[in-house]
XYZ file of C-alpha atoms in Angstrom:
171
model
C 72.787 -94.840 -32.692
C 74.911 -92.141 -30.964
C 77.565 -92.932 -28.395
C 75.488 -91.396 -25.228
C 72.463 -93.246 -26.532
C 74.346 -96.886 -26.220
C 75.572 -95.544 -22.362
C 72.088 -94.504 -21.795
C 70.818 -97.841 -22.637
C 73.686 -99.663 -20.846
C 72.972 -98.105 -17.370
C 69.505 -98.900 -18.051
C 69.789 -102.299 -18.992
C 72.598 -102.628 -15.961
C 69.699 -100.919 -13.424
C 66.911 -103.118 -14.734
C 69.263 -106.644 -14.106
C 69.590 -104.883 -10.385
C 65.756 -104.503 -9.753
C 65.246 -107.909 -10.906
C 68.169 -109.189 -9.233
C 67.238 -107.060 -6.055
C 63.650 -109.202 -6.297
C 65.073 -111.564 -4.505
C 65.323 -109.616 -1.476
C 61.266 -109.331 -1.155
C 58.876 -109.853 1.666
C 55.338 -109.741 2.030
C 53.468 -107.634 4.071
C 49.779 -108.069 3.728
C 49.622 -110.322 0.889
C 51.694 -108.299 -1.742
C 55.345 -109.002 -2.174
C 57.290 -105.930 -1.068
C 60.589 -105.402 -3.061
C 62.366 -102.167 -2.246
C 64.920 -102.767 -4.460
C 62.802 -101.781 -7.496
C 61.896 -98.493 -5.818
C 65.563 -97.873 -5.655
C 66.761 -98.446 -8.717
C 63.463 -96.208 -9.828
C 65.296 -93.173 -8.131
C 68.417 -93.988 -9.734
C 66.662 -93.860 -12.710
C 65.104 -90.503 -11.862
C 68.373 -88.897 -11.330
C 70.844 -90.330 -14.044
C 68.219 -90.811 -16.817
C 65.136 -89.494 -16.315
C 61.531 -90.157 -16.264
C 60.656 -91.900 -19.612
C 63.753 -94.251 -18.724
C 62.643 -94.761 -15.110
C 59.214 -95.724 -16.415
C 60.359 -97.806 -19.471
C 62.691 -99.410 -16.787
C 59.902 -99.965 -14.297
C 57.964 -101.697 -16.808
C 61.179 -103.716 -18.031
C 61.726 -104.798 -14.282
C 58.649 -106.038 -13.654
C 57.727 -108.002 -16.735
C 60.839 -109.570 -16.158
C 60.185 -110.355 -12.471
C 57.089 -111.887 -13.360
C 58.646 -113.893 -16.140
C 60.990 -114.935 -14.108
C 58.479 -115.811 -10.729
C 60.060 -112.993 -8.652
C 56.903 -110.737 -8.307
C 53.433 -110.505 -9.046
C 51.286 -108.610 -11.082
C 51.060 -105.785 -8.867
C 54.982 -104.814 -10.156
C 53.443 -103.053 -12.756
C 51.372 -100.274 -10.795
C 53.514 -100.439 -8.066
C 56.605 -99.471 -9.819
C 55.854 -97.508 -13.041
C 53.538 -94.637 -11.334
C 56.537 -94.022 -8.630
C 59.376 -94.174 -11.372
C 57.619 -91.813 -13.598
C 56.394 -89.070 -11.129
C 59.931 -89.453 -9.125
C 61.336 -88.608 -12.672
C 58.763 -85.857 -13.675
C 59.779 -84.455 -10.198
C 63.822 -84.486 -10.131
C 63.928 -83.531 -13.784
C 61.535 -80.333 -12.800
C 63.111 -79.485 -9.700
C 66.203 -81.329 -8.855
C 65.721 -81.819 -5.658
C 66.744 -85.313 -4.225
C 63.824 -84.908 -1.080
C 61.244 -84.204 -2.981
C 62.110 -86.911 -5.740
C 61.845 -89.493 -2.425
C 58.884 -87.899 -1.861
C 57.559 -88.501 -5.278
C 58.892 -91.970 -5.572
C 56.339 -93.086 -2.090
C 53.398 -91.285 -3.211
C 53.359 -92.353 -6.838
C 54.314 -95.861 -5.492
C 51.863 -95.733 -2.530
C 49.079 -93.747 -3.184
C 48.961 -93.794 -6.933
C 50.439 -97.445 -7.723
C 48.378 -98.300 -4.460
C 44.893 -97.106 -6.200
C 45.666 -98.027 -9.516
C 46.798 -102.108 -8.299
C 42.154 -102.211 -7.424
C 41.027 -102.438 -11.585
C 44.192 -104.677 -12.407
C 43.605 -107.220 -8.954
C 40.085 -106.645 -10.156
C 40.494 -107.388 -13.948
C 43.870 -109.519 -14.200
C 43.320 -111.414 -10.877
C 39.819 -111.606 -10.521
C 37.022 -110.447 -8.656
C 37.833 -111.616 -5.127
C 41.401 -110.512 -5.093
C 39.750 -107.253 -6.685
C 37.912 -106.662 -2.970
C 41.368 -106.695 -1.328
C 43.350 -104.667 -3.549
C 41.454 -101.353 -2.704
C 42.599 -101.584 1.358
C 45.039 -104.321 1.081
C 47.977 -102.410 -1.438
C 48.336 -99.176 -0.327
C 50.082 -99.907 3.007
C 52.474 -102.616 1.622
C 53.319 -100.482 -1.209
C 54.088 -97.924 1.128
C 56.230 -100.054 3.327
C 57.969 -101.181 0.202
C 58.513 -97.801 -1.549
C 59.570 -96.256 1.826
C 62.191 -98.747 2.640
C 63.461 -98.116 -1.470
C 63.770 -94.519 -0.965
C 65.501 -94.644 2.545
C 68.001 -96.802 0.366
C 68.552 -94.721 -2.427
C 68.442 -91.294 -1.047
C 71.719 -92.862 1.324
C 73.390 -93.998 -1.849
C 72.234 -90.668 -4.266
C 73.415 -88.053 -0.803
C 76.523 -89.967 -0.403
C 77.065 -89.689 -3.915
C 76.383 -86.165 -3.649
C 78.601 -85.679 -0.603
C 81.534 -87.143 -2.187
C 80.773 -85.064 -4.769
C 80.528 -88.144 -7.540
C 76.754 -87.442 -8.728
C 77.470 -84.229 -10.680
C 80.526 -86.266 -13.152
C 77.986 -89.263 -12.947
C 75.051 -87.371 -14.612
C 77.380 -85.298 -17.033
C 78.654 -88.773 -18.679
C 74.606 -89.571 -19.001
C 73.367 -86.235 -20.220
């Protein structure tokens, strides 16, 4: 394994233990827990390591916070549709807006959408009725909250002009 492959797993491994960590800081809003500490970390993972590590990493993060008790099953299309189109979008345009951007509506529309067939087939059918009108918002409220977060931390990083040396270690 090359030496930028081992750094590119240790930041994710590092990001993951944050999300999961970061679980703790959840509240619910309309029956889904809202953790905008995994829609943070999904940015970071945009802009240090890119999409198929931000979506490898949402996965990661959210089997491990329901192993662990810390979220539900609605981690999984609430996190991994923002990660990866957040990544898609920074590693096509590299632009730090639009990857917020990307992070809510993947996370809030898409993740939002997507949570009706798994409330409907993991959860079963009456938590399946809710899903449809009951996710979208919370995710929203979640994912908003995350990016807010991040995009301080990423433009402060920017401003102190720390992001650029950060990302050449990674790439």
């Amino acid at each position: 394994m090359k030496k930028n492959q081992v750094k590119k797993l240790a930041v994710a491994a590092l990001l993951c233990a944050v999300a999961v960590a970061g679980s703790t800081l959840s509240f619910p809003v309309f029956g889904s827990k809202c953790a905008p500490v995994q829609h943070m970390v999904n940015i970071l993972f945009a802009v240090f390591l890119g999409p198929w590590y931000g979506l490898a990493g949402a996965f990661t993060s959210s089997l491990l916070r329901n192993l662990m008790s810390l979220g539900s099953l609605m981690a999984f299309p609430g996190s991994m549709f923002g990660a990866l189109l957040c990544g898609l979008a920074y590693r096509r345009t590299g632009n730090l807006l639009l990857t917020l951007a990307a992070e809510v509506f993947g996370t809030a529309i898409l993740g939002g959408l997507s949570a009706y067939p798994v409330a409907i087939f993991l959860m079963g059918q009456e938590a399946g009725s809710v899903a449809f009108y009951a996710y979208i918002v919370p995710f929203l409220i979640s994912t908003a909250a995350g990016s807010i977060l991040s995009g301080i931390l990423v433009f402060s990083l920017q401003k102190a002009k720390a992001l650029k040396p950060m990302q050449e270690t990674l790439a």
